[in-house]
PDB file of N, CA, C and O in Angstrom:
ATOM      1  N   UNK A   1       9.920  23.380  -4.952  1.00  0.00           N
ATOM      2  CA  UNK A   1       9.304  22.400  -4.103  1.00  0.00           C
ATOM      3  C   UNK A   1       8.574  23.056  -2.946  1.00  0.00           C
ATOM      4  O   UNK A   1       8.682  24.277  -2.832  1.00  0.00           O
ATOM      5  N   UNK A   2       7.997  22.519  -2.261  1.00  0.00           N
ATOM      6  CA  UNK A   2       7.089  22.824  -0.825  1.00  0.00           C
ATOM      7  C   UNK A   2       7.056  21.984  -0.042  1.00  0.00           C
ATOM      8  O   UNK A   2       6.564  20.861  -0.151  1.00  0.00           O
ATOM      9  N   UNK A   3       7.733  22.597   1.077  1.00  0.00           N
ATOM     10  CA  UNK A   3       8.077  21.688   2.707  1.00  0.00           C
ATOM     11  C   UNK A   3       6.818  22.269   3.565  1.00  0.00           C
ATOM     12  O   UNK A   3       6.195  23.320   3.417  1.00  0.00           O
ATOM     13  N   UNK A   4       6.659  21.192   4.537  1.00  0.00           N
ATOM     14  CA  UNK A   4       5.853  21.334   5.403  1.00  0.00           C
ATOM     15  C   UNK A   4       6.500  20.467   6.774  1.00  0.00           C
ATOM     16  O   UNK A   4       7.374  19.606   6.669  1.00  0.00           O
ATOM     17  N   UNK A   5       5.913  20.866   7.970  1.00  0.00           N
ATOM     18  CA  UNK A   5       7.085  20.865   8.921  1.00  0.00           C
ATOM     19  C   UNK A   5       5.843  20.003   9.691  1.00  0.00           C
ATOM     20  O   UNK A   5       4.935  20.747  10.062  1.00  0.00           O
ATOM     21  N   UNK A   6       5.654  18.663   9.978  1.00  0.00           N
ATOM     22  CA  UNK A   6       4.438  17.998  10.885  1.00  0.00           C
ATOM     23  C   UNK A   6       4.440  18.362  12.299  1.00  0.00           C
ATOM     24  O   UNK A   6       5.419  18.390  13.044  1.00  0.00           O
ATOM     25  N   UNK A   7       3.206  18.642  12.583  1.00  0.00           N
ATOM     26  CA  UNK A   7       2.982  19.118  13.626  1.00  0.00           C
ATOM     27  C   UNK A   7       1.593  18.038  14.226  1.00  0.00           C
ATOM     28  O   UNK A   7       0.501  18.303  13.723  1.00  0.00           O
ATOM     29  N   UNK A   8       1.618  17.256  14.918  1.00  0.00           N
ATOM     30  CA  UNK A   8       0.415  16.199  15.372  1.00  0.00           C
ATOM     31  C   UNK A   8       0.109  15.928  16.631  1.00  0.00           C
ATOM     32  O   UNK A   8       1.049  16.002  17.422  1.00  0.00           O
ATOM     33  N   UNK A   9      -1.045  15.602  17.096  1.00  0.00           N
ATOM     34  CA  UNK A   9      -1.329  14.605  18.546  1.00  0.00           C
ATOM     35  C   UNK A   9      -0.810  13.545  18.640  1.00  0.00           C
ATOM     36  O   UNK A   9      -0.356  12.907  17.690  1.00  0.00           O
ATOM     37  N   UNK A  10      -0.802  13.175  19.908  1.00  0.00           N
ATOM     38  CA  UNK A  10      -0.279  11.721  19.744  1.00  0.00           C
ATOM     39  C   UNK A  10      -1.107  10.754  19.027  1.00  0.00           C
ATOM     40  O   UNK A  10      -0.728   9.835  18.302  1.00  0.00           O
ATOM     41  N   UNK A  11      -2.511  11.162  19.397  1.00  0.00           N
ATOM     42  CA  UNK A  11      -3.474  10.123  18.760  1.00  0.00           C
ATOM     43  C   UNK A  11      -3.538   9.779  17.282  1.00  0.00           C
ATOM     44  O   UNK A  11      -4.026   8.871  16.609  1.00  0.00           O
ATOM     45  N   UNK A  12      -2.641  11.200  16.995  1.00  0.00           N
ATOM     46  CA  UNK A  12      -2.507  10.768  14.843  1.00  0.00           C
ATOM     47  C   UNK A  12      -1.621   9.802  14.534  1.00  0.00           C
ATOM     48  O   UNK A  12      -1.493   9.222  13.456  1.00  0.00           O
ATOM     49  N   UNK A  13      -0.710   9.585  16.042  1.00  0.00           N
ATOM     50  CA  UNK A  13       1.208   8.946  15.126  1.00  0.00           C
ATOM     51  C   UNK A  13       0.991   8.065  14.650  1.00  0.00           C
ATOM     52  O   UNK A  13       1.757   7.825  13.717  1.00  0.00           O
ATOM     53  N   UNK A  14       0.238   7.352  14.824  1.00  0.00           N
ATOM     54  CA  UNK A  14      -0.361   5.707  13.870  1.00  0.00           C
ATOM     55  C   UNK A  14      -0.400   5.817  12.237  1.00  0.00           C
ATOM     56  O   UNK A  14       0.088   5.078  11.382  1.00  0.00           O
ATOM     57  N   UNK A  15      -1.239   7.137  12.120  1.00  0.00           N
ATOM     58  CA  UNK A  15      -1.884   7.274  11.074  1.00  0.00           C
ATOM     59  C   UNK A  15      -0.712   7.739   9.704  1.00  0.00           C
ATOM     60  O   UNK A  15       0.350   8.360   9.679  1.00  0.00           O
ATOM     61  N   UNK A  16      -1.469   7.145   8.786  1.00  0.00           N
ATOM     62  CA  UNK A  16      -0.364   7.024   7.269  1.00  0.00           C
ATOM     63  C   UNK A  16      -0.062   8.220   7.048  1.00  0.00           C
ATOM     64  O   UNK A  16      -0.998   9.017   7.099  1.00  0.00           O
ATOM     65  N   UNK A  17       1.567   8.852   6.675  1.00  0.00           N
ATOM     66  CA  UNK A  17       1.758   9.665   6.129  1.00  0.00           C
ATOM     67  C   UNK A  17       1.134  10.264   4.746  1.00  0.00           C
ATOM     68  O   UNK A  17       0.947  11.478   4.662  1.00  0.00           O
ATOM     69  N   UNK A  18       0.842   9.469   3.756  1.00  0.00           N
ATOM     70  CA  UNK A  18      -0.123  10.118   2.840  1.00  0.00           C
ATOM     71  C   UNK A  18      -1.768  10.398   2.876  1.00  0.00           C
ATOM     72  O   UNK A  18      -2.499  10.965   2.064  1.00  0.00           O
ATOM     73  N   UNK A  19      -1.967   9.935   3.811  1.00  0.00           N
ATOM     74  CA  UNK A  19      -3.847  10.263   4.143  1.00  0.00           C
ATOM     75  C   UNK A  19      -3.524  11.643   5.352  1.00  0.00           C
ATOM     76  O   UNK A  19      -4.164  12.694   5.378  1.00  0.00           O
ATOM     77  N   UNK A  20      -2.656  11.366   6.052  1.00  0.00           N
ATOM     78  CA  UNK A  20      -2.519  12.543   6.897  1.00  0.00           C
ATOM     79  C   UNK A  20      -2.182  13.831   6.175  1.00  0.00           C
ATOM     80  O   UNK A  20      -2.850  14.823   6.470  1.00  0.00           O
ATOM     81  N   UNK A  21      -1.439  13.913   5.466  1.00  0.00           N
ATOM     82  CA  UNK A  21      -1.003  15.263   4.684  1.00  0.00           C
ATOM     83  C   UNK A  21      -1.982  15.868   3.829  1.00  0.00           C
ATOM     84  O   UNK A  21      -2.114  17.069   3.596  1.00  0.00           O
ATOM     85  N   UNK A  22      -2.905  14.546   3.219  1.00  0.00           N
ATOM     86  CA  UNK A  22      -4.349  14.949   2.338  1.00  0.00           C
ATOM     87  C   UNK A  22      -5.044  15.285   3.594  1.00  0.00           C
ATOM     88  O   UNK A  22      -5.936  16.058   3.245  1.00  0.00           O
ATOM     89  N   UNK A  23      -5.097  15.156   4.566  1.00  0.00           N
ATOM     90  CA  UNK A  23      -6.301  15.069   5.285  1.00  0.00           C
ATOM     91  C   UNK A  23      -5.771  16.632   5.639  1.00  0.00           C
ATOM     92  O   UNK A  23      -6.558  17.511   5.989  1.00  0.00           O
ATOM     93  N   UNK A  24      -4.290  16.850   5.491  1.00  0.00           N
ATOM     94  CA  UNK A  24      -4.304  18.651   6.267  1.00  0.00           C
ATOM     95  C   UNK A  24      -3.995  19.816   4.990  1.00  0.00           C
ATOM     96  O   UNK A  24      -3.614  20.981   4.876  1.00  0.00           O
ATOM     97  N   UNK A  25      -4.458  18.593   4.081  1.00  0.00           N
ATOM     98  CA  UNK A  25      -5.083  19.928   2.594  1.00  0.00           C
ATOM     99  C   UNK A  25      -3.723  19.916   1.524  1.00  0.00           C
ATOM    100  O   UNK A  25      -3.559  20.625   0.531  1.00  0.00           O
ATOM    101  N   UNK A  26      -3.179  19.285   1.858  1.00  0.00           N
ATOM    102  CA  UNK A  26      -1.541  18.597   1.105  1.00  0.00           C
ATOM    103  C   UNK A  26      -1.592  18.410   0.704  1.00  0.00           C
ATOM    104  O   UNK A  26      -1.645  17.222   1.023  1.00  0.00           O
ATOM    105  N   UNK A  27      -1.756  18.460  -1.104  1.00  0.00           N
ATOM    106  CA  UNK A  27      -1.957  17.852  -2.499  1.00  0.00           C
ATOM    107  C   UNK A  27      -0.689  16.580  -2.800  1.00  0.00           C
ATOM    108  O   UNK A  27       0.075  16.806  -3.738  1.00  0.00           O
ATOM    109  N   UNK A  28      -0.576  15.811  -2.326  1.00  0.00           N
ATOM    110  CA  UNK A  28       0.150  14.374  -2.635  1.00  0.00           C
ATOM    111  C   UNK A  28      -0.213  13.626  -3.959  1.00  0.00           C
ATOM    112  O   UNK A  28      -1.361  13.196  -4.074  1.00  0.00           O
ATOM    113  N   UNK A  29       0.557  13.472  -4.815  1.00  0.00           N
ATOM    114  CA  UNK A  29      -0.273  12.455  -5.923  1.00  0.00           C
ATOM    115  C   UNK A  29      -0.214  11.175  -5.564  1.00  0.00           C
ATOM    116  O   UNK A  29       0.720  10.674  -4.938  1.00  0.00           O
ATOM    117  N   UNK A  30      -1.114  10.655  -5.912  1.00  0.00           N
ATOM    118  CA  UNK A  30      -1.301   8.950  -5.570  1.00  0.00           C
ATOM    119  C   UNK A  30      -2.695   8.117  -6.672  1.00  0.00           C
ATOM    120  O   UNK A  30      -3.898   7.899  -6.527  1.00  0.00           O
ATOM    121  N   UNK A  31      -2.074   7.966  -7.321  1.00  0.00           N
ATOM    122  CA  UNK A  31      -3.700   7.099  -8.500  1.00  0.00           C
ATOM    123  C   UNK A  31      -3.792   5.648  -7.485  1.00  0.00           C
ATOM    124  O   UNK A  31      -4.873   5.059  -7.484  1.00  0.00           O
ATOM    125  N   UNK A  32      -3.142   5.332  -7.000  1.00  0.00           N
ATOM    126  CA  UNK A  32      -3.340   3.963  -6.428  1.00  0.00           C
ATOM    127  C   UNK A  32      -3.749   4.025  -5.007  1.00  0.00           C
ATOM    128  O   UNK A  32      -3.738   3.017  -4.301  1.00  0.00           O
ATOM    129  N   UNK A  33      -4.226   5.567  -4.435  1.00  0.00           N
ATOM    130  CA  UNK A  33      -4.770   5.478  -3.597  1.00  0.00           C
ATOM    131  C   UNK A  33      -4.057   5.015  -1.800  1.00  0.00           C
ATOM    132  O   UNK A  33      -4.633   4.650  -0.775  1.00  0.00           O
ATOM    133  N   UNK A  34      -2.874   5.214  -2.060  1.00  0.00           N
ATOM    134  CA  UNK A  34      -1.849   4.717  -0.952  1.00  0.00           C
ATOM    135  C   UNK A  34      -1.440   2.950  -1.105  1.00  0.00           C
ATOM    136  O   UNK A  34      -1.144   2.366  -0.062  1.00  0.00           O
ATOM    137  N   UNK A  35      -1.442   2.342  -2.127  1.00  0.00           N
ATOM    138  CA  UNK A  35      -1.299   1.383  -2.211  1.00  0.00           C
ATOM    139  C   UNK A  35       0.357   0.484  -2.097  1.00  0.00           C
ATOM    140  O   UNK A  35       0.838  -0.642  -1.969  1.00  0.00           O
ATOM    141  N   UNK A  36       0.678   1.750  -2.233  1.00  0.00           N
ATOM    142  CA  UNK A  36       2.809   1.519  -2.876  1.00  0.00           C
ATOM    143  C   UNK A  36       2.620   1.484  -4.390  1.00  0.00           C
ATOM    144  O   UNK A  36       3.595   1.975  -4.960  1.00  0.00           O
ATOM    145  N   UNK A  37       1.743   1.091  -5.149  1.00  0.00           N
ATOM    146  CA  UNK A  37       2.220   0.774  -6.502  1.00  0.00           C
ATOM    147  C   UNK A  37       2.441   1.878  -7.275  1.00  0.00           C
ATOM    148  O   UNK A  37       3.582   1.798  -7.731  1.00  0.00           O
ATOM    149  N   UNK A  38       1.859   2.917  -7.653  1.00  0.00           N
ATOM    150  CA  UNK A  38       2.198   3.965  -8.629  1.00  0.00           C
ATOM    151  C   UNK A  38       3.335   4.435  -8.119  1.00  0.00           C
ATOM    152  O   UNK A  38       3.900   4.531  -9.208  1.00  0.00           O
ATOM    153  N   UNK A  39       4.126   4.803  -7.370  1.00  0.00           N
ATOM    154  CA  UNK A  39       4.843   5.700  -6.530  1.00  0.00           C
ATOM    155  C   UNK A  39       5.165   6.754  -6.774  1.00  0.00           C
ATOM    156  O   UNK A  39       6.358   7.058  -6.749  1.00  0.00           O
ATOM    157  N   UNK A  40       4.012   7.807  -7.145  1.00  0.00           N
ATOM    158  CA  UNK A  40       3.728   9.150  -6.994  1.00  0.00           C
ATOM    159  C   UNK A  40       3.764   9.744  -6.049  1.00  0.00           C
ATOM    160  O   UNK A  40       3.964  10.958  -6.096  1.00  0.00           O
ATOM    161  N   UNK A  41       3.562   9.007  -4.735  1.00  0.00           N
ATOM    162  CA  UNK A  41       3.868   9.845  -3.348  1.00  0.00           C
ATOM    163  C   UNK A  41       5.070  10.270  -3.471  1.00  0.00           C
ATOM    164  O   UNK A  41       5.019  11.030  -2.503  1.00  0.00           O
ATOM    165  N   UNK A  42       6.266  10.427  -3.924  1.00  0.00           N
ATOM    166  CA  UNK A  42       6.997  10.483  -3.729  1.00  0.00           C
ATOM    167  C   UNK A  42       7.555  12.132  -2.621  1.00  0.00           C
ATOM    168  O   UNK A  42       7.011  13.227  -2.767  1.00  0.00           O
ATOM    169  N   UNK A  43       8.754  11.847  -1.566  1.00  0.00           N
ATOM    170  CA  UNK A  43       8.638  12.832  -0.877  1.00  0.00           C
ATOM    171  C   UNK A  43      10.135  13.067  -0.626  1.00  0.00           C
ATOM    172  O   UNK A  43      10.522  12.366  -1.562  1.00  0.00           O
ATOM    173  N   UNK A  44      11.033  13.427  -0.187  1.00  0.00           N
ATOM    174  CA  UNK A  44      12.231  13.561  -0.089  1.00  0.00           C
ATOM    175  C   UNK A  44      12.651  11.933  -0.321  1.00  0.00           C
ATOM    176  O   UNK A  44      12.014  10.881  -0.377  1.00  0.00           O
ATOM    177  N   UNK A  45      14.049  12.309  -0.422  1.00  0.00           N
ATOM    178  CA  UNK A  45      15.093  10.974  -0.488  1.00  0.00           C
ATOM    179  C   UNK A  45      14.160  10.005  -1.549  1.00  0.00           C
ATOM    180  O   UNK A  45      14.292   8.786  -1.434  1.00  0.00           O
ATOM    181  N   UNK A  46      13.902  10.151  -1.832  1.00  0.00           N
ATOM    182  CA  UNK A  46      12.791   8.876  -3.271  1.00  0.00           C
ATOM    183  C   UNK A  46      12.095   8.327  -2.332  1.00  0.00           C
ATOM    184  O   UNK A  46      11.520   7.346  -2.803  1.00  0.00           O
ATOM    185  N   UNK A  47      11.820   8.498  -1.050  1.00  0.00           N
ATOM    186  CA  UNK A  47      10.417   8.057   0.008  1.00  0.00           C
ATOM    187  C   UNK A  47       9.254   8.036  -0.706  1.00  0.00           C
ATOM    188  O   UNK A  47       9.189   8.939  -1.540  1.00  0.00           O
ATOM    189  N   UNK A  48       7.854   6.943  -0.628  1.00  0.00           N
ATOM    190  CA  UNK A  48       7.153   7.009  -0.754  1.00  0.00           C
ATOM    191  C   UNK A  48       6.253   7.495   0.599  1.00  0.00           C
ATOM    192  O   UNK A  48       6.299   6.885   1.668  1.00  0.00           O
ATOM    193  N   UNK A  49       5.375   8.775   0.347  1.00  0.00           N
ATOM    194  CA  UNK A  49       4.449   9.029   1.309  1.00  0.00           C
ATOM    195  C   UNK A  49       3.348   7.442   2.196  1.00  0.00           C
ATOM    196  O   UNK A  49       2.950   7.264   3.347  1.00  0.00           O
ATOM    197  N   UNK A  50       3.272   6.895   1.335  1.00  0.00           N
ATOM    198  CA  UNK A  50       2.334   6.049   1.709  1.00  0.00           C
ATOM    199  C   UNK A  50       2.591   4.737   2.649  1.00  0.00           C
ATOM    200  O   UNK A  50       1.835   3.955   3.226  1.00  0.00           O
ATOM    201  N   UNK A  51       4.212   4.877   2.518  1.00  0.00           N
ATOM    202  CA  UNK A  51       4.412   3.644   3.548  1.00  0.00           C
ATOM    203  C   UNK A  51       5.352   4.285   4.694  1.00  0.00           C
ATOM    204  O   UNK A  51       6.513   3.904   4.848  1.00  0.00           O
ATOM    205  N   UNK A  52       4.752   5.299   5.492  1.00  0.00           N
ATOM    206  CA  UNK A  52       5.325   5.826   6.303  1.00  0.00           C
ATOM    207  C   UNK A  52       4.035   6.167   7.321  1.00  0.00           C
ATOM    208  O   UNK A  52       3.127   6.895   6.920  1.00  0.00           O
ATOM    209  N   UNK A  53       4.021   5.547   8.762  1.00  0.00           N
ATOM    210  CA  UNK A  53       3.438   6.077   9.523  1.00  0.00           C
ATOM    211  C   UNK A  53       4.185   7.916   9.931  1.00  0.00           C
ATOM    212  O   UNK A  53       5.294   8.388   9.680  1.00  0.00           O
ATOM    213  N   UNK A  54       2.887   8.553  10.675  1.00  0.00           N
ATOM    214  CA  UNK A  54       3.782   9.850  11.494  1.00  0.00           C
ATOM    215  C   UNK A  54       4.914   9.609  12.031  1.00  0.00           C
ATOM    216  O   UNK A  54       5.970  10.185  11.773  1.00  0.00           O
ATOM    217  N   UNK A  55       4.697   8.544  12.984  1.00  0.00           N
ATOM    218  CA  UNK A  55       5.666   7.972  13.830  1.00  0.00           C
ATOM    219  C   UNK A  55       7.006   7.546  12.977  1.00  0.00           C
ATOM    220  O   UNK A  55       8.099   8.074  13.184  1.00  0.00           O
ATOM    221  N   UNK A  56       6.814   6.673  12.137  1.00  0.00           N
ATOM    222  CA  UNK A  56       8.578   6.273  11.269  1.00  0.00           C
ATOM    223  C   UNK A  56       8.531   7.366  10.778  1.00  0.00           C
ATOM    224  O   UNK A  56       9.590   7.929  11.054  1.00  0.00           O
ATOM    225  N   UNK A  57       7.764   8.132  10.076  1.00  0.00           N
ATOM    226  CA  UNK A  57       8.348   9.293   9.688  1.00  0.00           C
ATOM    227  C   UNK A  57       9.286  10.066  10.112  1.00  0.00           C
ATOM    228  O   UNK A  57      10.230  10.380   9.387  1.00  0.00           O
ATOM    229  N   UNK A  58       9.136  10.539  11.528  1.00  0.00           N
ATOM    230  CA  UNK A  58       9.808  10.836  12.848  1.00  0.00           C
ATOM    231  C   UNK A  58      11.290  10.669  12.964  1.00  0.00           C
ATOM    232  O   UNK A  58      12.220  11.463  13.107  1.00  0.00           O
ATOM    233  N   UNK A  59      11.170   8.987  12.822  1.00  0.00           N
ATOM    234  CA  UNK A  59      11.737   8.361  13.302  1.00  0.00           C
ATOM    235  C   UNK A  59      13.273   8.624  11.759  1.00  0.00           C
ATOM    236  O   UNK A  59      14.431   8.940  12.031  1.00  0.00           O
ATOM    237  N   UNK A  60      12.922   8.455  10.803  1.00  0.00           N
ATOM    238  CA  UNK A  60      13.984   8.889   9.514  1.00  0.00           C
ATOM    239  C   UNK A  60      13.815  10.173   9.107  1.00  0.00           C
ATOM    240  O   UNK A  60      14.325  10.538   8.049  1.00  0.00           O
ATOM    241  N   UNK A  61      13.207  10.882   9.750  1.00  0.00           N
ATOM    242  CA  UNK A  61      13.390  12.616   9.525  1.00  0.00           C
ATOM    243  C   UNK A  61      13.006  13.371  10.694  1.00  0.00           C
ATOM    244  O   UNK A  61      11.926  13.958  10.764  1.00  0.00           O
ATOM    245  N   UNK A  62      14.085  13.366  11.841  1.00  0.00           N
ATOM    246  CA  UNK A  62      14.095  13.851  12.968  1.00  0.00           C
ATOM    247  C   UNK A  62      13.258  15.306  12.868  1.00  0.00           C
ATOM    248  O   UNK A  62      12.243  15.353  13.564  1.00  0.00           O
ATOM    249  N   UNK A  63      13.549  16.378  12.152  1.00  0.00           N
ATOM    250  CA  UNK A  63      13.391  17.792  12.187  1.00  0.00           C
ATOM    251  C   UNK A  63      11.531  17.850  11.322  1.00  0.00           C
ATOM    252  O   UNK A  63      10.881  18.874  11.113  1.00  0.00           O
ATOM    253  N   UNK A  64      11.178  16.626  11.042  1.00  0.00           N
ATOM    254  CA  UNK A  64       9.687  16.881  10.884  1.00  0.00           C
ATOM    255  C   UNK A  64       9.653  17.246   9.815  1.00  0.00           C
ATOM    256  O   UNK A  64       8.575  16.864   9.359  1.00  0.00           O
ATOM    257  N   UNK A  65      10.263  17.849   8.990  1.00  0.00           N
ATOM    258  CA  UNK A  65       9.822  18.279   7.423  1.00  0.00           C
ATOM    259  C   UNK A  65       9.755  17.360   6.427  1.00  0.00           C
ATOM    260  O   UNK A  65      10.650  16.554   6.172  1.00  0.00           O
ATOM    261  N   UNK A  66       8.360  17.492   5.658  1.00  0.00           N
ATOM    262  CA  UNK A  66       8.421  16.704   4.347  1.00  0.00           C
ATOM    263  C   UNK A  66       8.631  17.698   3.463  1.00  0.00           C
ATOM    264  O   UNK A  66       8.408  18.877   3.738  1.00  0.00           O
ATOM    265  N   UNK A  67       9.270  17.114   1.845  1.00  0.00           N
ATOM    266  CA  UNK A  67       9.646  17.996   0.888  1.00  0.00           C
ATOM    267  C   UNK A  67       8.902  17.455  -0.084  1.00  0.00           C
ATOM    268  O   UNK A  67       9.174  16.457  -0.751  1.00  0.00           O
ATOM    269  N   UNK A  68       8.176  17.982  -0.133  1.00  0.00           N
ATOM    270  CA  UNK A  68       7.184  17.644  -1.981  1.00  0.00           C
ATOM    271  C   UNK A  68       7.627  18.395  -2.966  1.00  0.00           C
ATOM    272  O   UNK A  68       7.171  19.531  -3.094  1.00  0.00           O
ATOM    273  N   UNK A  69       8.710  17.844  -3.947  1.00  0.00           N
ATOM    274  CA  UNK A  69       9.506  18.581  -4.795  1.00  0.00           C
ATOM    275  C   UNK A  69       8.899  18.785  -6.311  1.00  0.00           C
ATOM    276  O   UNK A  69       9.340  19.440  -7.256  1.00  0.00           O
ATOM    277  N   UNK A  70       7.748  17.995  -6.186  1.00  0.00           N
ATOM    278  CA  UNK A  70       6.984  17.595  -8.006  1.00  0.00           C
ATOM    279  C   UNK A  70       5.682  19.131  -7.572  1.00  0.00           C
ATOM    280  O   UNK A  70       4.870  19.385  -8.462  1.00  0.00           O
ATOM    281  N   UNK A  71       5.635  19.756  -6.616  1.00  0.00           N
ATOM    282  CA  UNK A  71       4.735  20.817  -6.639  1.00  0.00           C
ATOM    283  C   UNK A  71       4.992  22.026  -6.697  1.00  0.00           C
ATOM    284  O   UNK A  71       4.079  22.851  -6.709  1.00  0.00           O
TER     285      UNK A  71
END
């Protein structure tokens, strides 16, 4: 698998955990485009990337790391 440890501005915490991780070159699968339905985001604990702001992210994974275990 491959962890990555978030590191952001405040001005990102809004922004979706799966467009943010593509946006910092993070190969996430998603055919539905962040929709919830395929649930290929998948990221630790059976989390879907896509329905997680930075911020809740945070907020259920204190230490900042995501685990993308399908890469």
């Amino acid at each position: 698998g491959r962890e990555t440890r978030l590191t952001f501005t405040a001005s990102e915490k809004e922004q979706n955990l799966l467009k943010w991780l593509r946006d910092k070159g993070i190969t996430i699968a998603s055919s539905c485009d962040g929709d919830g339905v395929c649930k290929k985001c998948v990221i630790q604990n059976g989390w879907l990337s896509c329905e997680f702001s930075l911020e809740s992210f945070l907020k259920a994974q204190p230490d900042g790391v995501v685990q993308v275990s399908y890469l």
